[in-house]
CSV table of C-alpha atoms in Angstrom, one decimal:
chain,number,residue,atom,x,y,z
V,145,MET,CA,104.5,43.5,136.8
V,146,SER,CA,101.4,45.8,135.5
V,147,ARG,CA,97.7,45.0,137.2
V,148,ARG,CA,94.5,45.8,135.5
V,149,GLY,CA,95.9,48.4,132.8
V,150,GLU,CA,98.5,49.8,135.7
V,151,ILE,CA,102.4,50.3,135.5
V,152,ASP,CA,104.6,50.7,138.4
V,153,ALA,CA,105.9,53.6,138.9
V,154,ILE,CA,105.5,57.1,137.4
V,155,VAL,CA,108.1,59.4,137.8
V,156,VAL,CA,107.8,62.8,136.8
V,157,GLY,CA,111.0,64.8,136.3
V,158,ALA,CA,114.0,63.4,134.5
V,159,GLY,CA,116.7,65.3,136.1
V,160,VAL,CA,119.9,63.8,137.2
V,161,ALA,CA,117.5,61.9,140.3
V,162,GLY,CA,114.8,61.1,138.5
V,163,ALA,CA,116.2,59.5,135.5
V,164,SER,CA,118.7,57.6,137.6
V,165,LEU,CA,115.6,56.2,139.7
V,166,ALA,CA,113.3,55.6,136.3
V,167,LEU,CA,116.4,53.4,135.3
V,168,ALA,CA,116.7,51.5,138.3
V,169,LEU,CA,114.0,50.4,138.6
V,170,ALA,CA,113.5,49.5,135.1
V,171,ARG,CA,117.4,47.7,135.4
V,172,ASP,CA,115.1,46.1,137.9
V,173,GLY,CA,112.2,44.6,136.9
V,174,PHE,CA,109.6,47.4,137.5
V,175,GLU,CA,107.3,49.0,134.2
V,176,VAL,CA,108.1,52.7,134.6
V,177,ALA,CA,106.7,56.1,132.6
V,178,VAL,CA,109.1,59.5,132.9
V,179,VAL,CA,107.0,62.8,132.7
V,180,GLU,CA,109.4,65.9,131.5
V,181,SER,CA,108.8,68.7,130.3
V,182,HIS,CA,112.0,69.9,129.0
V,183,VAL,CA,114.5,68.0,127.2
V,184,PRO,CA,117.9,69.1,128.0
V,185,LYS,CA,120.0,70.5,125.9
V,186,ALA,CA,122.3,68.0,124.5
V,187,TRP,CA,126.0,67.9,125.9
V,188,GLN,CA,129.0,68.1,123.3
V,189,SER,CA,133.0,67.8,124.4
V,190,THR,CA,133.4,71.0,122.4
V,191,ASP,CA,131.2,73.1,124.4
V,192,GLU,CA,132.5,75.2,127.3
V,193,VAL,CA,132.7,73.3,130.7
V,194,ASP,CA,129.3,73.8,132.6
V,195,ALA,CA,130.1,76.8,135.3
V,196,ARG,CA,127.3,74.6,137.5
V,197,VAL,CA,129.4,71.2,138.7
V,198,VAL,CA,128.7,68.6,141.5
V,199,ALA,CA,131.1,66.6,143.4
V,200,LEU,CA,130.2,63.1,143.3
V,201,ALA,CA,130.6,60.9,146.5
V,202,ALA,CA,131.6,57.2,146.4
V,203,ASP,CA,127.8,56.1,146.6
V,204,ALA,CA,126.9,57.9,143.7
V,205,MET,CA,129.7,56.2,141.0
V,206,ALA,CA,128.7,52.5,142.1
V,207,LEU,CA,124.8,53.8,141.3
V,208,PHE,CA,125.7,55.4,138.0
V,209,ASP,CA,128.3,52.2,138.1
V,210,ASP,CA,125.2,49.9,138.4
V,211,LEU,CA,122.9,51.5,136.1
V,212,GLY,CA,125.8,51.1,132.8
V,213,VAL,CA,126.7,55.0,132.6
V,214,TRP,CA,129.7,55.5,134.8
V,215,SER,CA,131.8,54.7,132.2
V,216,ASP,CA,130.6,57.4,129.6
V,217,ILE,CA,130.4,60.3,132.4
V,218,LEU,CA,134.3,59.2,132.9
V,219,GLY,CA,135.4,59.0,129.6
V,220,ALA,CA,133.5,62.5,129.1
V,221,ARG,CA,134.7,65.2,131.4
V,222,ALA,CA,134.8,63.9,135.1
V,223,SER,CA,137.8,64.8,137.1
V,224,GLY,CA,139.0,62.6,140.4
V,225,TYR,CA,140.1,64.3,143.2
V,226,ARG,CA,142.2,62.9,145.7
V,227,ARG,CA,142.7,65.3,148.3
V,228,MET,CA,140.6,67.8,150.1
V,229,CYS,CA,141.9,70.8,152.3
V,230,VAL,CA,140.1,72.8,154.0
V,231,TRP,CA,141.1,75.5,156.2
V,232,ASP,CA,139.5,78.6,157.9
V,233,ALA,CA,140.8,82.7,157.2
V,234,LEU,CA,140.9,83.8,160.5
V,235,ALA,CA,142.7,81.2,162.2
V,236,PRO,CA,145.7,78.7,162.2
V,237,GLY,CA,144.6,74.4,161.9
V,238,GLN,CA,143.6,72.7,158.7
V,239,LEU,CA,142.3,69.3,158.2
V,240,ILE,CA,143.1,67.5,155.0
V,241,PHE,CA,141.8,63.9,153.6
V,242,ASP,CA,143.2,61.8,151.3
V,243,ALA,CA,142.2,59.1,150.0
V,244,ALA,CA,144.9,57.3,149.5
V,245,ASP,CA,145.0,57.4,154.0
V,246,ASP,CA,141.9,55.0,152.8
V,247,GLY,CA,143.4,52.9,150.3
V,248,LYS,CA,141.4,54.6,147.6
V,249,ALA,CA,142.4,56.3,144.1
V,250,ASP,CA,140.0,59.1,144.4
V,251,LEU,CA,138.0,60.8,147.3
V,252,GLY,CA,135.3,62.0,144.7
V,253,TRP,CA,134.6,63.1,141.2
V,254,ILE,CA,133.8,66.5,139.8
V,255,VAL,CA,131.2,66.7,137.2
V,256,GLU,CA,129.7,69.1,135.1
V,257,ASN,CA,125.4,68.9,136.0
V,258,ARG,CA,124.5,69.3,132.0
V,259,LEU,CA,126.7,66.4,131.0
V,260,LEU,CA,125.2,63.9,134.2
V,261,GLN,CA,121.9,65.3,132.9
V,262,HIS,CA,122.9,64.8,129.0
V,263,VAL,CA,124.2,60.9,129.8
V,264,LEU,CA,121.0,60.0,131.8
V,265,TRP,CA,118.8,61.6,129.6
V,266,GLN,CA,120.7,59.4,126.5
V,267,ALA,CA,120.5,56.5,128.4
V,268,LEU,CA,116.6,56.8,128.6
V,269,ALA,CA,116.3,57.7,124.9
V,270,SER,CA,118.2,54.7,123.9
V,271,ALA,CA,116.7,52.6,126.2
V,272,ASN,CA,113.1,53.3,125.2
V,273,ALA,CA,113.1,51.1,122.2
V,274,ASP,CA,113.2,48.1,124.6
V,275,VAL,CA,109.2,47.3,126.1
V,276,SER,CA,111.0,46.3,129.6
V,277,ALA,CA,112.8,50.1,129.7
V,278,PRO,CA,111.2,53.4,130.9
V,279,ARG,CA,108.3,54.9,128.4
V,280,VAL,CA,109.8,58.7,128.1
V,281,PHE,CA,107.0,61.3,127.7
V,282,ALA,CA,109.5,64.6,126.5
V,283,GLN,CA,107.4,68.0,126.5
V,284,ALA,CA,104.7,66.7,128.4
V,285,ALA,CA,102.9,67.8,131.7
V,286,ILE,CA,100.9,66.5,134.4
V,287,GLU,CA,97.4,68.3,134.4
V,288,SER,CA,95.4,66.0,136.6
V,289,LEU,CA,96.3,63.8,139.5
V,290,ASP,CA,93.8,62.2,141.1
V,291,GLN,CA,94.9,58.8,143.7
V,292,ASP,CA,92.7,56.2,145.2
V,293,ALA,CA,93.6,53.1,147.5
V,294,GLN,CA,94.5,51.1,144.5
V,295,GLY,CA,97.0,54.0,142.7
V,296,VAL,CA,97.1,57.1,140.9
V,297,SER,CA,95.9,58.0,137.6
V,298,VAL,CA,97.2,61.4,135.6
V,299,ALA,CA,96.4,63.0,132.6
V,300,LEU,CA,99.2,64.6,130.8
V,301,ASP,CA,98.8,67.8,128.3
V,302,ASP,CA,99.6,65.7,125.1
V,303,GLY,CA,96.2,63.7,126.2
V,304,THR,CA,98.2,60.7,127.6
V,305,ARG,CA,96.6,58.9,130.5
V,306,LEU,CA,98.5,57.0,132.9
V,307,ARG,CA,97.6,54.7,136.3
V,308,ALA,CA,100.5,53.6,138.4
V,309,ARG,CA,100.7,52.0,141.7
V,310,LEU,CA,103.5,54.4,142.8
V,311,LEU,CA,104.4,58.3,141.8
V,312,VAL,CA,107.5,60.3,142.3
V,313,ALA,CA,107.9,63.7,142.2
V,314,ALA,CA,111.6,64.6,141.0
V,315,ASP,CA,110.7,67.8,139.1
V,316,GLY,CA,113.1,70.1,141.1
V,317,ALA,CA,113.3,72.4,143.9
V,318,GLN,CA,110.2,74.6,142.9
V,319,SER,CA,108.2,71.3,142.3
V,320,ALA,CA,104.7,71.9,141.0
V,321,LEU,CA,103.9,68.5,141.9
V,322,ARG,CA,104.6,69.1,145.4
V,323,VAL,CA,102.4,72.4,145.8
V,324,ARG,CA,99.8,70.5,143.7
V,325,LEU,CA,100.1,67.6,147.1
V,326,GLY,CA,99.9,70.3,149.4
V,327,ILE,CA,103.4,69.2,150.9
V,328,ALA,CA,104.5,72.9,152.9
V,329,THR,CA,108.4,73.3,153.3
V,330,LEU,CA,110.4,75.0,155.8
V,331,HIS,CA,112.1,77.9,154.1
V,332,HIS,CA,115.3,80.1,155.0
V,333,ASP,CA,116.7,82.4,152.6
V,334,TYR,CA,120.8,82.6,152.9
V,335,ASP,CA,120.5,85.8,151.8
V,336,GLN,CA,123.6,84.4,149.9
V,337,ARG,CA,124.8,84.3,146.4
V,338,ALA,CA,127.3,81.7,144.6
V,339,ILE,CA,129.2,83.0,142.6
V,340,VAL,CA,130.6,80.2,139.8
V,341,ALA,CA,132.9,80.4,137.1
V,342,HIS,CA,135.8,78.3,136.1
V,343,VAL,CA,139.3,80.1,136.6
V,344,THR,CA,142.9,79.8,135.3
V,345,THR,CA,145.7,79.4,138.5
V,346,GLU,CA,149.3,79.8,138.2
V,347,ARG,CA,150.1,76.5,139.8
V,348,ALA,CA,148.3,73.2,139.4
V,349,HIS,CA,145.4,72.4,141.5
V,350,GLU,CA,147.2,68.6,142.2
V,351,HIS,CA,143.8,67.3,141.9
V,352,THR,CA,142.5,68.7,145.2
V,353,ALA,CA,139.3,70.0,146.5
V,354,TRP,CA,140.3,73.3,148.2
V,355,GLN,CA,137.8,74.9,150.4
V,356,ARG,CA,138.9,77.9,152.9
V,357,PHE,CA,136.0,79.2,155.0
V,358,GLN,CA,135.6,82.9,155.1
V,359,PRO,CA,133.4,85.3,157.2
V,360,GLY,CA,130.4,86.0,154.7
V,361,GLY,CA,130.7,82.2,153.4
V,362,PRO,CA,132.9,79.6,152.6
V,363,LEU,CA,134.9,79.5,149.1
V,364,ALA,CA,135.4,76.6,147.1
V,365,LEU,CA,137.9,75.3,143.9
V,366,LEU,CA,137.4,72.2,142.5
V,367,PRO,CA,139.7,70.7,140.1
V,368,LEU,CA,138.5,70.3,136.3
V,369,SER,CA,139.9,67.7,134.4
V,370,ASP,CA,141.7,70.1,131.7
V,371,GLY,CA,143.9,71.8,134.9
V,372,ARG,CA,141.5,74.6,136.0
V,373,SER,CA,139.2,74.9,138.8
V,374,SER,CA,135.8,75.5,138.9
V,375,ILE,CA,134.7,78.3,142.0
V,376,VAL,CA,131.7,78.2,144.4
V,377,TRP,CA,132.2,81.2,146.2
V,378,SER,CA,129.5,81.9,149.0
V,379,ARG,CA,128.9,85.5,149.8
V,380,PRO,CA,125.7,87.7,151.0
V,381,SER,CA,124.0,89.2,148.3
V,382,ALA,CA,125.1,92.8,148.4
V,383,ASP,CA,128.8,91.8,148.0
V,384,ALA,CA,128.1,88.9,145.4
V,385,GLU,CA,126.6,92.2,143.6
V,386,ARG,CA,129.6,94.0,144.3
V,387,LEU,CA,132.0,90.9,142.7
V,388,LEU,CA,130.0,90.4,139.7
V,389,ALA,CA,130.0,94.2,138.8
V,390,LEU,CA,134.1,94.1,139.3
V,391,ASP,CA,136.3,94.2,136.1
V,392,ASP,CA,138.3,91.0,135.5
V,393,ALA,CA,141.5,92.3,136.5
V,394,GLU,CA,140.2,93.3,139.9
V,395,PHE,CA,137.7,90.3,140.7
V,396,LEU,CA,140.3,88.0,139.6
V,397,ALA,CA,142.8,90.0,142.3
V,398,GLU,CA,140.4,90.0,144.7
V,399,LEU,CA,139.4,86.2,144.2
V,400,GLY,CA,143.2,85.7,144.7
V,401,CYS,CA,143.4,87.0,147.7
V,402,ALA,CA,140.3,85.2,148.7
V,403,THR,CA,142.0,81.7,148.1
V,404,ASP,CA,145.2,82.7,150.2
V,405,PHE,CA,146.7,82.4,146.8
V,406,ARG,CA,147.0,78.6,147.6
V,407,LEU,CA,147.3,77.8,143.8
V,408,GLY,CA,149.2,81.5,142.9
V,409,ALA,CA,147.7,83.8,140.8
V,410,ILE,CA,144.5,83.7,139.7
V,411,ILE,CA,145.6,84.3,135.5
V,412,ALA,CA,141.9,83.7,134.3
V,413,SER,CA,138.5,83.6,134.3
V,414,THR,CA,135.0,82.6,132.5
V,415,PRO,CA,132.3,84.7,132.9
V,416,ARG,CA,130.6,84.6,136.4
V,417,ARG,CA,127.3,84.1,137.2
V,418,ALA,CA,125.4,84.0,141.0
V,419,ILE,CA,123.3,81.3,142.0
V,420,PRO,CA,120.7,82.3,144.9
V,421,LEU,CA,121.6,80.0,148.1
V,422,GLN,CA,118.5,78.9,150.2
V,423,LEU,CA,117.5,75.9,152.3
V,424,ARG,CA,114.0,74.2,152.0
V,425,LEU,CA,112.7,70.8,153.3
V,426,ALA,CA,109.4,69.7,152.4
V,427,GLU,CA,107.6,69.0,156.0
V,428,ARG,CA,106.9,65.3,154.8
V,429,TYR,CA,107.9,63.2,151.4
V,430,VAL,CA,104.4,61.4,151.6
V,431,GLU,CA,101.0,62.4,150.5
V,432,GLY,CA,99.0,59.1,149.3
V,433,ARG,CA,100.9,57.0,146.7
V,434,CYS,CA,102.9,59.9,145.8
V,435,VAL,CA,106.6,60.2,147.3
V,436,LEU,CA,109.3,63.0,146.8
V,437,LEU,CA,112.6,63.1,145.8
V,438,GLY,CA,115.9,64.6,145.5
V,439,ASP,CA,115.6,68.4,145.4
V,440,ALA,CA,111.7,68.8,145.1
V,441,ALA,CA,112.3,67.0,149.2
V,442,HIS,CA,115.0,69.2,150.1
V,443,SER,CA,117.8,71.6,148.7
V,444,VAL,CA,120.9,72.3,151.0
V,445,HIS,CA,123.7,75.1,151.3
V,446,PRO,CA,126.1,73.6,148.4
V,447,LEU,CA,129.1,74.3,151.2
V,448,ALA,CA,130.2,70.4,151.1
V,449,GLY,CA,128.9,69.9,147.8
V,450,GLN,CA,126.5,67.3,149.5
V,451,GLY,CA,123.0,68.4,147.7
V,452,LEU,CA,123.0,65.9,144.7
V,453,ASN,CA,124.5,62.8,146.7
V,454,LEU,CA,121.6,63.4,149.5
V,455,GLY,CA,119.5,63.0,146.7
V,456,LEU,CA,121.1,59.8,144.7
V,457,ARG,CA,121.0,58.5,148.3
V,458,ASP,CA,117.0,58.7,147.8
V,459,VAL,CA,117.0,57.1,145.1
V,460,ALA,CA,119.0,53.9,146.1
V,461,ASN,CA,116.7,53.9,149.3
V,462,LEU,CA,113.9,54.0,147.0
V,463,ARG,CA,115.0,51.5,145.0
V,464,GLU,CA,115.5,49.0,147.3
V,465,GLN,CA,112.2,50.0,149.6
V,466,CYS,CA,110.5,48.9,146.3
V,467,SER,CA,112.9,46.2,145.6
V,468,ALA,CA,112.2,44.5,149.0
V,469,ALA,CA,108.2,45.0,148.4
V,470,ARG,CA,108.7,42.7,145.2
V,471,SER,CA,110.5,40.0,146.7
V,472,ARG,CA,107.6,39.8,148.7
V,473,ALA,CA,105.0,40.1,145.7
V,474,GLY,CA,103.7,43.4,147.8
V,475,ASP,CA,102.7,47.1,146.6
V,476,ILE,CA,105.4,49.5,145.3
V,477,GLY,CA,102.8,52.3,146.6
V,478,ALA,CA,102.1,50.4,149.7
V,479,ALA,CA,101.8,52.9,152.7
V,480,HIS,CA,104.0,51.5,154.9
V,481,LEU,CA,107.0,50.6,152.7
V,482,LEU,CA,106.4,54.6,151.4
V,483,ARG,CA,106.5,55.9,155.2
V,484,ARG,CA,109.7,53.6,155.8
V,485,TYR,CA,111.7,55.6,153.1
V,486,GLU,CA,110.5,58.6,154.4
V,487,ARG,CA,111.3,58.5,157.7
V,488,GLU,CA,114.8,56.9,156.8
V,489,ARG,CA,115.4,59.9,154.6
V,490,ARG,CA,113.9,62.4,155.9
V,491,SER,CA,116.1,61.8,158.7
V,492,GLU,CA,119.2,61.8,157.5
V,493,ASN,CA,118.3,64.7,154.8
V,494,THR,CA,116.8,67.0,157.7
V,495,MET,CA,120.0,65.9,159.6
V,496,ALA,CA,122.4,66.7,157.1
V,497,ALA,CA,120.9,70.1,156.1
V,498,ARG,CA,120.5,71.4,159.9
V,499,ALA,CA,124.8,70.5,160.0
V,500,LEU,CA,125.4,72.5,157.0
V,501,ASP,CA,123.4,74.8,158.0
V,502,LEU,CA,125.5,74.9,161.7
V,503,ILE,CA,128.4,75.1,160.0
V,504,GLU,CA,127.9,78.3,157.7
V,505,ARG,CA,126.7,79.7,161.0
V,506,ILE,CA,129.7,79.0,163.0
V,507,TYR,CA,132.5,79.2,159.4
V,508,GLY,CA,130.7,82.4,158.5
V,509,SER,CA,131.1,83.9,161.6
V,510,ASP,CA,134.1,87.1,162.3
V,511,ARG,CA,134.1,86.6,166.1
V,512,MET,CA,137.7,86.2,166.8
V,513,ALA,CA,136.4,83.3,170.0
V,514,VAL,CA,134.4,81.2,167.2
V,515,ALA,CA,137.0,81.8,164.5
V,516,ALA,CA,139.9,80.5,167.0
V,517,ALA,CA,137.7,77.1,168.5
V,518,ARG,CA,136.9,76.8,164.5
V,519,GLY,CA,140.5,76.6,163.8
V,520,LEU,CA,141.3,74.4,167.0
V,521,ALA,CA,139.0,72.0,166.0
V,522,LEU,CA,140.0,72.0,162.7
V,523,GLY,CA,143.2,70.8,163.5
V,524,LEU,CA,141.9,68.1,166.2
V,525,ALA,CA,140.2,66.9,163.3
V,526,ASP,CA,143.1,66.5,161.3
V,527,ARG,CA,144.9,65.2,164.1
V,528,VAL,CA,142.8,62.8,165.1
V,529,ALA,CA,142.7,59.0,162.5
V,530,PRO,CA,139.6,57.8,163.5
V,531,LEU,CA,137.5,61.3,163.7
V,532,LYS,CA,139.2,62.0,161.0
V,533,HIS,CA,138.6,58.5,158.8
V,534,LEU,CA,134.8,59.1,159.7
V,535,LEU,CA,134.3,62.7,158.5
V,536,SER,CA,136.1,61.3,155.0
V,537,ALA,CA,133.9,58.2,155.0
V,538,GLY,CA,130.4,60.1,155.4
V,539,ALA,CA,131.7,62.7,153.1
V,540,ALA,CA,131.9,60.0,150.8
V,541,GLY,CA,128.7,58.2,151.5
V,542,ARG,CA,130.5,54.9,153.2
V,543,LEU,CA,129.0,55.2,156.1
């Protein structure tokens, strides 16, 4: 697919989204280079479970399966969850999703972020010996970038020069490439922090993801393969600082109350850490032959665990656009192709971000009238089968 010394695509950033796209494009026969400034720390099964976990939807699993890495992920420490239970701290009513209702074994899978990065990085490294596989430039950064009507040229700080028809910025929420391209973002600081840790509970997690909406932010308990649960507890920043400062006994007691003791008492916890929560949406995804992907394009509230899934849907869409262009002997960096990707993905990502933001505002309110309406909505959604199926399918990426 090369032309006058060009390759097809340069992917900057080998996080989960960037590495997945590079592997997908190479699998489809494109010549790809990957530029990554940091080599991910190796994952080992003897390591403590990474504090940051993600909830993978069915379409994410299908993508990883197609890339040939799902068996490695599943064989490590992935934990399937069969049910999801959502309830409100201030109102009756709950919403329960069960995979069996749709004839599925699992609703999704809880996987360590570092495990995903490790497996994908190993796939890139092992494929690098193949001349048709992605060329990986590790511990390298872009020093200069120029583009014209035919392609994009970059110079790396190690002296390497690359030219491609398409450049993909997948370098994370603080994307330096997005800034270099002059793409502005809409930014909102929630003034919240997500407290993350892994906890041992009195009762088994029942392969269920539990989420309780509380004033100030939601609390999720996500089932791990070793029987523990991973917590993601969103709190106003000042209260998060207070919770971090508690001793273990005080923290476990307060966390138990916050969980409504659905899994009994909280017996033990790993060290706690807190992650600032922000909404960031790129005002556009395309600049010439450069395109944003994943967190470089959007960062959303974690209350529904959709951040990474949205990024992987970016991957699937851009892959589809590139394959369609190749089938017509077209240019994968053509403006109409990238605009189609931007139109489709920016629309879905913005709607998802706005919906999550609205849910956070509604369910974070302590006004009793609002709480009563929330409880009614949860109970209604649980009883109306078509609506419940639609919500379940949307969360699983099956729409």
